[in-house]
Amino acid sequence: MAKKSLIQREKKRQKLEQKYHLIRRSSKKKIRSKVSLLSEKTKMQEKLQSLPRNSAPTRLHRRCFLTGRPRANYRDFGLSGHILREMVYACLLPGATRSSW
């Protein structure tokens, strides 16, 4: 089980990302546009840099829905590998086949 403080930190990052998503997207669009002047692009770049660092979507991690584990997550299920395996062995996931080697 992951530390609760790390899970809360991740939730805070998700809220910040949702809050600043539109501002970040519009400023990036204006920076990439070919019509705008160089001075406008620098202003938009400064605006983009003034946003909180944790509002960037690249700082988010997928975590296991049950344990909060940040590694070995399956996107389809939202679970980490060993929890997924335990659920398959307990026949809690329909359609999943068990493997043995």
XYZ file of N, CA and C in Angstrom:
303
model
N 0.848 -1.178 0.000
C 0.000 0.000 0.000
C 0.892 1.240 0.000
N 0.563 2.173 -0.858
C 1.344 3.397 -0.969
C 1.037 4.313 0.219
N 1.964 5.225 0.469
C 1.731 6.186 1.534
C 0.536 7.057 1.176
N -0.247 7.381 2.179
C -1.434 8.195 1.926
C -1.059 9.602 1.497
N 0.082 10.087 1.963
C 0.508 11.436 1.574
C 0.831 11.491 0.084
N 1.412 10.414 -0.460
C 1.725 10.390 -1.880
C 0.455 10.315 -2.722
N -0.522 9.583 -2.253
C -1.795 9.484 -2.964
C -2.502 10.838 -2.957
N -2.478 11.526 -1.817
C -3.102 12.847 -1.731
C -2.379 13.856 -2.613
N -1.068 13.758 -2.689
C -0.287 14.645 -3.549
C -0.666 14.447 -5.010
N -0.890 13.193 -5.379
C -1.281 12.885 -6.750
C -2.680 13.430 -7.048
N -3.583 13.342 -6.084
C -4.926 13.893 -6.277
C -4.878 15.410 -6.422
N -3.993 16.044 -5.666
C -3.827 17.490 -5.762
C -3.314 17.877 -7.145
N -2.388 17.098 -7.683
C -1.874 17.351 -9.032
C -2.976 17.194 -10.070
N -3.853 16.210 -9.888
C -4.953 16.009 -10.832
C -5.907 17.199 -10.816
N -6.203 17.725 -9.627
C -7.085 18.888 -9.534
C -6.454 20.105 -10.194
N -5.155 20.324 -9.965
C -4.466 21.445 -10.581
C -4.433 21.308 -12.100
N -4.240 20.098 -12.577
C -4.189 19.879 -14.023
C -5.532 20.187 -14.656
N -6.614 19.790 -14.006
C -7.948 20.079 -14.522
C -8.254 21.575 -14.467
N -7.781 22.232 -13.428
C -8.055 23.653 -13.257
C -7.381 24.496 -14.340
N -6.133 24.177 -14.668
C -5.356 24.988 -15.604
C -5.293 24.389 -17.010
N -6.097 23.383 -17.288
C -6.028 22.696 -18.574
C -6.333 23.634 -19.750
N -7.409 24.396 -19.643
C -7.794 25.277 -20.743
C -6.801 26.408 -20.954
N -6.288 26.974 -19.882
C -5.304 28.055 -19.992
C -4.035 27.533 -20.649
N -3.599 26.379 -20.221
C -2.379 25.782 -20.776
C -2.559 25.453 -22.260
N -3.703 24.895 -22.598
C -3.950 24.509 -23.989
C -4.033 25.729 -24.907
N -4.726 26.776 -24.468
C -4.858 27.969 -25.310
C -3.523 28.684 -25.490
N -2.728 28.759 -24.429
C -1.432 29.434 -24.559
C -0.486 28.645 -25.452
N -0.518 27.320 -25.381
C 0.314 26.507 -26.263
C -0.122 26.655 -27.714
N -1.428 26.763 -27.922
C -1.942 26.932 -29.281
C -1.467 28.261 -29.864
N -1.490 29.322 -29.053
C -1.038 30.627 -29.530
C 0.467 30.651 -29.777
N 1.222 29.914 -28.974
C 2.671 29.852 -29.178
C 2.979 29.152 -30.495
N 2.233 28.087 -30.811
C 2.485 27.315 -32.020
C 1.969 27.978 -33.291
N 1.064 28.948 -33.158
C 0.478 29.554 -34.359
C 1.542 30.344 -35.128
N 1.461 30.298 -36.444
C 2.447 30.950 -37.300
C 2.134 32.420 -37.509
N 0.911 32.837 -37.228
C 0.479 34.204 -37.496
C 0.953 35.175 -36.414
N 1.041 34.727 -35.189
C 1.340 35.637 -34.082
C 2.779 36.144 -34.135
N 2.984 37.307 -33.564
C 4.301 37.945 -33.537
C 5.196 37.301 -32.477
N 6.477 37.588 -32.591
C 7.439 37.031 -31.641
C 7.206 37.564 -30.234
N 6.847 38.849 -30.125
C 6.596 39.432 -28.799
C 5.382 38.776 -28.137
N 4.356 38.466 -28.942
C 3.184 37.784 -28.388
C 3.540 36.374 -27.927
N 4.390 35.721 -28.702
C 4.802 34.368 -28.329
C 5.587 34.373 -27.026
N 6.448 35.371 -26.843
C 7.210 35.427 -25.587
C 6.295 35.716 -24.403
N 5.276 36.556 -24.609
C 4.324 36.826 -23.526
C 3.544 35.566 -23.153
N 3.147 34.825 -24.175
C 2.413 33.595 -23.899
C 3.315 32.550 -23.234
N 4.578 32.540 -23.623
C 5.522 31.619 -22.988
C 5.719 31.974 -21.517
N 5.793 33.267 -21.217
C 5.915 33.702 -19.819
C 4.655 33.340 -19.020
N 3.498 33.485 -19.672
C 2.242 33.119 -19.003
C 2.210 31.620 -18.719
N 2.696 30.846 -19.677
C 2.735 29.401 -19.511
C 3.689 29.007 -18.386
N 4.817 29.690 -18.295
C 5.784 29.375 -17.245
C 5.337 29.851 -15.875
N 4.420 30.818 -15.840
C 3.954 31.311 -14.545
C 2.922 30.377 -13.905
N 2.394 29.437 -14.681
C 1.440 28.474 -14.122
C 2.157 27.548 -13.136
N 1.426 26.962 -12.194
C 2.071 26.044 -11.241
C 2.693 24.849 -11.949
N 3.814 24.430 -11.465
C 4.537 23.317 -12.075
C 3.733 22.023 -12.018
N 3.019 21.819 -10.927
C 2.249 20.584 -10.778
C 0.977 20.557 -11.616
N 0.700 21.626 -12.357
C -0.473 21.620 -13.221
C -0.163 21.032 -14.595
N 1.079 20.673 -14.842
C 1.459 20.063 -16.117
C 0.991 18.614 -16.149
N 0.415 18.166 -17.257
C -0.093 16.787 -17.310
C 1.011 15.733 -17.291
N 2.230 16.101 -17.615
C 3.309 15.113 -17.599
C 3.738 14.750 -16.193
N 3.341 15.525 -15.203
C 3.717 15.225 -13.823
C 2.756 14.263 -13.139
N 1.694 13.871 -13.842
C 0.735 12.925 -13.280
C 1.224 11.495 -13.467
N 0.870 10.634 -12.528
C 1.180 9.210 -12.601
C -0.123 8.438 -12.498
N -0.198 7.343 -13.207
C -1.330 6.431 -12.996
C -1.017 5.601 -11.765
N -1.981 5.453 -10.920
C -1.810 4.643 -9.717
C -2.864 3.555 -9.679
N -2.538 2.499 -8.973
C -3.475 1.392 -8.796
C -4.701 1.896 -8.036
N -5.864 1.473 -8.497
C -7.111 1.921 -7.895
C -7.251 1.444 -6.455
N -6.772 0.246 -6.161
C -6.931 -0.321 -4.820
C -5.777 0.019 -3.888
N -4.544 -0.159 -4.346
C -3.402 -0.018 -3.458
C -2.668 1.303 -3.589
N -2.829 1.991 -4.697
C -2.104 3.245 -4.903
C -0.712 3.043 -5.449
N -0.380 1.838 -5.859
C 0.958 1.533 -6.376
C 1.188 2.277 -7.692
N 2.332 2.979 -7.837
C 2.556 3.777 -9.037
C 3.158 3.012 -10.210
N 3.581 1.780 -9.994
C 4.250 1.036 -11.060
C 3.433 -0.174 -11.489
N 3.709 -0.634 -12.699
C 3.112 -1.853 -13.259
C 1.586 -1.778 -13.278
N 1.059 -0.656 -13.781
C -0.393 -0.490 -13.867
C -0.885 -0.836 -15.256
N -2.043 -1.469 -15.303
C -2.708 -1.759 -16.560
C -3.773 -0.697 -16.788
N -3.717 -0.029 -17.925
C -4.652 1.056 -18.200
C -6.089 0.562 -18.295
N -6.274 -0.620 -18.850
C -7.627 -1.133 -19.060
C -8.363 -1.364 -17.744
N -7.645 -1.794 -16.741
C -8.276 -2.147 -15.469
C -8.046 -1.112 -14.378
N -6.970 -0.344 -14.466
C -6.640 0.607 -13.413
C -6.058 -0.072 -12.185
N -5.516 -1.265 -12.388
C -4.970 -2.047 -11.283
C -3.510 -2.362 -11.554
N -2.756 -2.607 -10.492
C -1.374 -3.020 -10.665
C -1.341 -4.511 -10.994
N -0.186 -4.964 -11.457
C -0.061 -6.320 -11.963
C -0.375 -7.399 -10.955
N 0.165 -7.274 -9.744
C -0.057 -8.367 -8.791
C -1.490 -8.374 -8.255
N -2.138 -7.220 -8.148
C -3.543 -7.180 -7.731
C -4.419 -7.770 -8.830
N -4.080 -7.464 -10.081
C -4.819 -8.021 -11.208
C -4.715 -9.538 -11.223
N -3.519 -10.038 -10.982
C -3.302 -11.489 -10.961
C -4.095 -12.149 -9.833
N -4.091 -11.536 -8.647
C -4.855 -12.077 -7.533
C -6.354 -12.100 -7.838
N -6.843 -11.053 -8.496
C -8.269 -11.001 -8.820
C -8.637 -12.047 -9.874
N -7.732 -12.307 -10.811
C -7.994 -13.342 -11.815
C -8.038 -14.705 -11.143
N -7.104 -14.972 -10.241
C -7.098 -16.260 -9.544
C -8.309 -16.436 -8.644
N -8.855 -15.335 -8.143
C -10.058 -15.424 -7.312
C -11.338 -15.403 -8.147
N -11.186 -15.397 -9.483
C -12.312 -15.399 -10.429
C -13.199 -14.165 -10.260
N -12.593 -13.026 -10.000
C -13.335 -11.780 -9.857
C -13.392 -10.984 -11.154
N -12.555 -11.344 -12.138
C -12.562 -10.660 -13.423
C -13.063 -11.633 -14.492
N -14.253 -11.424 -14.997
C -14.780 -12.346 -16.003
C -14.046 -12.188 -17.326
N -13.809 -13.310 -17.975
C -13.165 -13.298 -19.275
C -11.653 -13.340 -19.241
N -11.057 -13.152 -18.102
C -9.607 -13.200 -17.980
C -9.174 -14.648 -17.772
N -8.156 -15.058 -18.503
C -7.695 -16.429 -18.365
C -6.453 -16.477 -17.508
N -6.339 -17.516 -16.739
C -5.179 -17.700 -15.881
C -4.044 -18.302 -16.681
N -2.852 -17.894 -16.329
C -1.696 -18.494 -16.978
C -0.841 -19.167 -15.917
N -0.237 -20.256 -16.312
C 0.668 -20.947 -15.400
C 1.897 -21.355 -16.185
N 3.029 -21.195 -15.573
C 4.277 -21.577 -16.249
C 5.255 -22.145 -15.271
